[in-house]
Short mmCIF file of C-alpha atoms in Angstrom, two decimals:
data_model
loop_
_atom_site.label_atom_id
_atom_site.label_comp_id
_atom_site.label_asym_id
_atom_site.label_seq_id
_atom_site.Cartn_x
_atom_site.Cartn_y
_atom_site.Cartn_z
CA UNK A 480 5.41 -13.67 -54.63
CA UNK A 481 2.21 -15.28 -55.03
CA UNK A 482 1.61 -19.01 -54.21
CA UNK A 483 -1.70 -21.56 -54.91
CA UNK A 484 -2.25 -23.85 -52.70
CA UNK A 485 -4.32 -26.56 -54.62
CA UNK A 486 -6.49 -29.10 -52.88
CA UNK A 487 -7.80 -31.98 -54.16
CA UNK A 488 -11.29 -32.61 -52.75
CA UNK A 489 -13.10 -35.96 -51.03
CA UNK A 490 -15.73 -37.54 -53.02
CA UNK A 491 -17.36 -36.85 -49.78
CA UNK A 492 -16.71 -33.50 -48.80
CA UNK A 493 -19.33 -31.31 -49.45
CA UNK A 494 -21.21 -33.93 -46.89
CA UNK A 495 -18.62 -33.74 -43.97
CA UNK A 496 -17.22 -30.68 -44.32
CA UNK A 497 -19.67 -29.01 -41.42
CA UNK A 498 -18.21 -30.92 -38.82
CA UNK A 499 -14.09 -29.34 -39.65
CA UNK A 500 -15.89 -25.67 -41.13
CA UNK A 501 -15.45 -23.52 -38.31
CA UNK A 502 -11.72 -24.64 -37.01
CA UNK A 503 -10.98 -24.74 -40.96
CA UNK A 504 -12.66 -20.92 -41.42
CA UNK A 505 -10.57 -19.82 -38.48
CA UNK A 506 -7.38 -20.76 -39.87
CA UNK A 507 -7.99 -19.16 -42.78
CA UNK A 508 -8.95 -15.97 -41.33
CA UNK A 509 -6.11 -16.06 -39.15
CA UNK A 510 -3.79 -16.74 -42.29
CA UNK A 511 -5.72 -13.60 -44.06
CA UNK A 512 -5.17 -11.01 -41.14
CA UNK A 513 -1.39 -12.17 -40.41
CA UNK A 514 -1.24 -11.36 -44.53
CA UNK A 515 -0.41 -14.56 -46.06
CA UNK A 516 -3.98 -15.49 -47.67
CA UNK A 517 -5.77 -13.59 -49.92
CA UNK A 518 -8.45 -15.67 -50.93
CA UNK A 519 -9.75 -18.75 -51.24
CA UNK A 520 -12.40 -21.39 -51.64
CA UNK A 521 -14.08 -24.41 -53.77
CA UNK A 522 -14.99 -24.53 -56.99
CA UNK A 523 -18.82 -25.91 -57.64
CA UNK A 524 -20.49 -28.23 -59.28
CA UNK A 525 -18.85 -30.67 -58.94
CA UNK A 526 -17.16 -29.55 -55.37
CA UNK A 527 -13.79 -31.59 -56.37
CA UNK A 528 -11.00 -28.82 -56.28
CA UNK A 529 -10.33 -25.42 -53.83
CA UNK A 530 -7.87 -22.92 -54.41
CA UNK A 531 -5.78 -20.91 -51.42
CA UNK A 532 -4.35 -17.72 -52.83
CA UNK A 533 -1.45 -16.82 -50.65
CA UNK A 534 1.21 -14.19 -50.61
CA UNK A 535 5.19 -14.01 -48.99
CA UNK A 536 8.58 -14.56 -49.71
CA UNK A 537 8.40 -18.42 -50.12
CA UNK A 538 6.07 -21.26 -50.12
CA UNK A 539 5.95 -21.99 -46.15
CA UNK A 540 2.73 -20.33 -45.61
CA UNK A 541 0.68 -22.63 -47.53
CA UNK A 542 2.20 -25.31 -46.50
CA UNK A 543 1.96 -24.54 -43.12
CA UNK A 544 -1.45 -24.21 -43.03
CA UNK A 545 -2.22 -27.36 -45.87
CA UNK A 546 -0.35 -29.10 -43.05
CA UNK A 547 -2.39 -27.94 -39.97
CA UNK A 548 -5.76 -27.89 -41.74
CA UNK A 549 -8.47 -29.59 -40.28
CA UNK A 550 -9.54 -30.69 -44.00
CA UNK A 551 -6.64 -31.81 -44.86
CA UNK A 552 -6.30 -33.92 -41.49
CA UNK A 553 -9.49 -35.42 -41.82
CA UNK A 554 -9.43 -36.87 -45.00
CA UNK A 555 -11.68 -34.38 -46.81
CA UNK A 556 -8.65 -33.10 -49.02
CA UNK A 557 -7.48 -36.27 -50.98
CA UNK A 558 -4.17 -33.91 -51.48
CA UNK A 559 -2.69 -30.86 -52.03
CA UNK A 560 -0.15 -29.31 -53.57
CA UNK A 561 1.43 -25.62 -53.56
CA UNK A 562 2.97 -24.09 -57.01
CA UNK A 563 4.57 -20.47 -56.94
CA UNK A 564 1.90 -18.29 -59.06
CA UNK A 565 3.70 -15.38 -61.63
CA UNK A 566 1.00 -12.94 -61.24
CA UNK A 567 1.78 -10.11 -63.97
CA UNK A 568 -1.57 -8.10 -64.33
CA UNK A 569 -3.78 -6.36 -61.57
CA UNK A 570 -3.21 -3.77 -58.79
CA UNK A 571 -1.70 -6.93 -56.94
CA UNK A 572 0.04 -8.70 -59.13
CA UNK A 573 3.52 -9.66 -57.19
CA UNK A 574 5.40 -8.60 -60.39
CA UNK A 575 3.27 -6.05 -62.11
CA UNK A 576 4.43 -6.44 -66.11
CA UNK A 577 2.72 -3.46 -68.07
CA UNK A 578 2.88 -3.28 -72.26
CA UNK A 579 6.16 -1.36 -73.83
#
């Protein structure tokens, strides 16, 4: 299963976010190598919204690391939120779904 983890940026965060990027980074490489991200970052202009692609059997992942993430601790995410992602199309979609 496939899971976004959705956060809500800081008005502010483009400005602070130097001081949190490297303990931030390192979670999320450590999350990538144990498996459970696959990709993530902001979305530009304006910088007001990142996505966290993550992959397992449930949810706890992403909320594990929304919940341990120096952004998010800080005040530079205003919130978050994680929705289970139906990804039908691509060499890794969770549920591949290919025309009859």
């Amino acid at each position: 299963m496939h899971y976004l983890l959705m956060y809500e940026l800081s008005d502010d965060y483009f400005e602070r976010r130097g001081e949190f990027r490297d303990a931030h980074l390192k979670l999320g490489w450590d999350a990538h190598d144990r498996g459970e991200l696959v990709i993530a970052g902001a979305l530009p202009d304006p910088f007001d919204t990142a996505l966290l692609l993550f992959s397992g059997d449930s949810p706890e992942a992403a909320e594990r690391f929304a919940k341990a993430d120096p952004y998010v601790t800080h005040g530079l995410v205003k919130s978050w939120r994680v929705r289970q992602w139906n990804t039908a199309i691509g060499k890794d979609a969770a549920t591949p779904v290919r025309p009859a």
